[in-house]
C-alpha cells in the first residue's frame, strides 16, 4: 500500500479525475459514505455531532452526515467556516444535506454555547474541520473548536475524517493543537502524517478505505514509499521444506560483544536462531566466550584475540584463516564497547563478503568515516534515532522531525540499506524507495531489542536470498512479536518465543489467501 504526502494525494486525485474520469464529487461521496459505514458499524444508535470546515474535508463530513441521518442516526451538524468559501464539491455536498431537510448550524460567537452543549451530549464527535489542506498552525477559531472536542475525549468517541485536524499530513507535525481521535478513517492510502510523531499519536485506530482510485496510480505517479502489511509480508516468509538441512537456511556470522556487554551477542544470535537461521557463528573476545555459551548453546563459537575483555586491535586477523566456512551474512557491532577502533572495523569490512550489517557500536565507528563501506555491497545499517543523529551530527529531535527525509537521503547518498528504528521503523533502500512498518509496541522499547532485530535481519536475508525482502520480513515480524509480548514483563530475550507466534500467524494468512 502506498504511503503519500498531501501533494502526492492531490496528484492521485487529479489523475483519477482527469485521466480515469471519476468525477471529484464521486470521490467525495465515496469518502463520506466510507466514514459513515465505519461509524454505523462501530457506534450503532450513537448521538452524533458532525463538525465540518469549508474545505473538502468538511465536504466529506457533510456527505457522511446525510448518510447517517438517512440511516436513522440523530445528527447535529455544524459548519465551522463560511458558505462563501466552500469548495465547489463541498458546496454540492452542503446543498444536498440541506435539501435532505437537515438543519446545519453555523458556528458563531452567539451559537458557541449551544455548540458546546451539543458536544457534551454527543456519543460520537466527527471531526471534518480540516484535513490534508491545513496550512501552518490552526487559526484561533479552529484551535478553540479542537480544544472543545478534546475536552470530551472521556465521554465521547472522536472520529477524524482523513486525518485529525491540526496535523500536518506530510510530517506529523502539530503546530499548535490537534484533535485526539479514537478512530481515523482515511482514503485510498495512508499519509505520512499518520505514521510520524507527534501526529501519529493522535490518530487512534487508523482505517484506510478504498474510494475507487486504482492502486496502480501510485506506480504511475512514481510514488516511492509504501506501508508494509500482513498480506505482503506473508508472501515473503520463507517456506521450510521437509527435505532440508541446516545448510539450507544460511550461515550467519555475528562479530560482537565485550566484557561490559555479554548479553548483546547472545541476543543477536537468539534473533537469528529463533527466526530460522540454519547456523550461527559467534565471534567474540575470547575471555567472554564461557559466559555467552550458557546463553546460546545453539551457536558455534569462534574466540578472537582479546584485550581486557574487548576485541584486541589485531583480532580481525582471525578472518585470514583459510579454513573458515562461508558466511552468508555478517553482523558486526552489538556490544562491541568503545575499545575497538576504526582500523579494526575497516579490516573486518574489507575481509568479509556477502551482505554486511553494521549495528550499535559499529555505527558509532562508521560515523568517523562514512567512506569505509563505499566499496562494499550490500551494506545494511540499523541505527536508532540517537545513532543516526551522532553519525549525521544532528540532534535527535531534528532526526525525529525528519525521519522520512533523513532515512531516504542517507540511504541514497551512501548507497546502503538503512533501517531507522523507532515507533514505525523505516526501511530505506539505496534506490530511494522506502517502507514503513506499522507493527511494534512499547514492549520493544527496552535494551536488547535492537540486538535481536540484527540477528533476525541476517537470518531472513539468508532465508529469502534477498536483502530487501529479508529486511522487510525481519522488521515486520520483530514488530509483531513485540505486539504479542507483554508490554511490561516481556524482555528482549523473551522475544524469541513470540517470533514463532508471529510467523505462524503470517503463514496462516498466506494459506488463507491461497484457499480463498
Ligand atoms: N483522495 C482523497 O483522499 C480525497 C480526500 N478528500 C478530502 O479532501 C481533503 C482535502 O481537502 P482540501 O480542500 O484540499 O483541504 P482541507 O479541507 O483539508 O483544508 C482546507 C480548509 O482548511 C482551512 N485551513 C487551512 N489551514 C488552516 C488553518 N491553519 N487554520 C484553520 N483553517 C485552516 C482552509 O481555510 P481557508 O479559509 O484558509 O481557505 C480550508 O477551508 C482531505 O483531507 C479529504 O478529507 C476528498 O473529499 C475526496 C478525495
Ligand atoms: K479532519
PDB file of N, CA, C and O and ligand atoms in Angstrom, residues 57 127-131 160-161 163-165, ligand 2:
ATOM      1  N   UNK A  57     -12.442  18.521   3.261  1.00  0.00           N
ATOM      2  CA  UNK A  57     -12.572  17.681   4.451  1.00  0.00           C
ATOM      3  C   UNK A  57     -13.979  17.877   5.044  1.00  0.00           C
ATOM      4  O   UNK A  57     -14.645  16.911   5.433  1.00  0.00           O
ATOM      5  N   UNK A 127     -14.897  14.743  13.326  1.00  0.00           N
ATOM      6  CA  UNK A 127     -14.021  15.882  13.054  1.00  0.00           C
ATOM      7  C   UNK A 127     -13.732  15.980  11.553  1.00  0.00           C
ATOM      8  O   UNK A 127     -12.888  15.255  11.020  1.00  0.00           O
ATOM      9  N   UNK A 128     -14.456  16.898  10.886  1.00  0.00           N
ATOM     10  CA  UNK A 128     -14.211  17.159   9.465  1.00  0.00           C
ATOM     11  C   UNK A 128     -13.849  18.619   9.276  1.00  0.00           C
ATOM     12  O   UNK A 128     -14.270  19.268   8.322  1.00  0.00           O
ATOM     13  N   UNK A 129     -13.074  19.121  10.217  1.00  0.00           N
ATOM     14  CA  UNK A 129     -12.737  20.542  10.226  1.00  0.00           C
ATOM     15  C   UNK A 129     -11.727  20.872   9.129  1.00  0.00           C
ATOM     16  O   UNK A 129     -11.926  21.746   8.306  1.00  0.00           O
ATOM     17  N   UNK A 130     -10.626  20.179   9.155  1.00  0.00           N
ATOM     18  CA  UNK A 130      -9.586  20.383   8.153  1.00  0.00           C
ATOM     19  C   UNK A 130      -8.800  19.080   8.007  1.00  0.00           C
ATOM     20  O   UNK A 130      -8.613  18.352   8.983  1.00  0.00           O
ATOM     21  N   UNK A 131      -8.388  18.795   6.773  1.00  0.00           N
ATOM     22  CA  UNK A 131      -7.665  17.543   6.521  1.00  0.00           C
ATOM     23  C   UNK A 131      -6.279  17.822   5.999  1.00  0.00           C
ATOM     24  O   UNK A 131      -5.487  18.545   6.627  1.00  0.00           O
ATOM     25  N   UNK A 160     -12.013  11.071  13.319  1.00  0.00           N
ATOM     26  CA  UNK A 160     -11.491  12.089  12.404  1.00  0.00           C
ATOM     27  C   UNK A 160     -11.631  11.637  10.954  1.00  0.00           C
ATOM     28  O   UNK A 160     -11.355  10.482  10.618  1.00  0.00           O
ATOM     29  N   UNK A 161     -12.056  12.565  10.136  1.00  0.00           N
ATOM     30  CA  UNK A 161     -12.159  12.307   8.705  1.00  0.00           C
ATOM     31  C   UNK A 161     -10.782  12.580   8.088  1.00  0.00           C
ATOM     32  O   UNK A 161     -10.240  13.683   8.226  1.00  0.00           O
ATOM     33  N   UNK A 163      -7.673  12.770   8.545  1.00  0.00           N
ATOM     34  CA  UNK A 163      -6.546  12.932   9.477  1.00  0.00           C
ATOM     35  C   UNK A 163      -7.039  13.875  10.576  1.00  0.00           C
ATOM     36  O   UNK A 163      -7.822  14.791  10.293  1.00  0.00           O
ATOM     37  N   UNK A 164      -6.649  13.640  11.818  1.00  0.00           N
ATOM     38  CA  UNK A 164      -7.126  14.549  12.870  1.00  0.00           C
ATOM     39  C   UNK A 164      -6.747  16.001  12.555  1.00  0.00           C
ATOM     40  O   UNK A 164      -5.600  16.287  12.168  1.00  0.00           O
ATOM     41  N   UNK A 165      -7.710  16.892  12.692  1.00  0.00           N
ATOM     42  CA  UNK A 165      -7.469  18.303  12.357  1.00  0.00           C
ATOM     43  C   UNK A 165      -6.342  18.864  13.215  1.00  0.00           C
ATOM     44  O   UNK A 165      -6.321  18.681  14.429  1.00  0.00           O
TER      45      UNK A 165
HETATM   46  K1  LIG B   2     -10.099  16.119   9.973  1.00  0.00           K
END
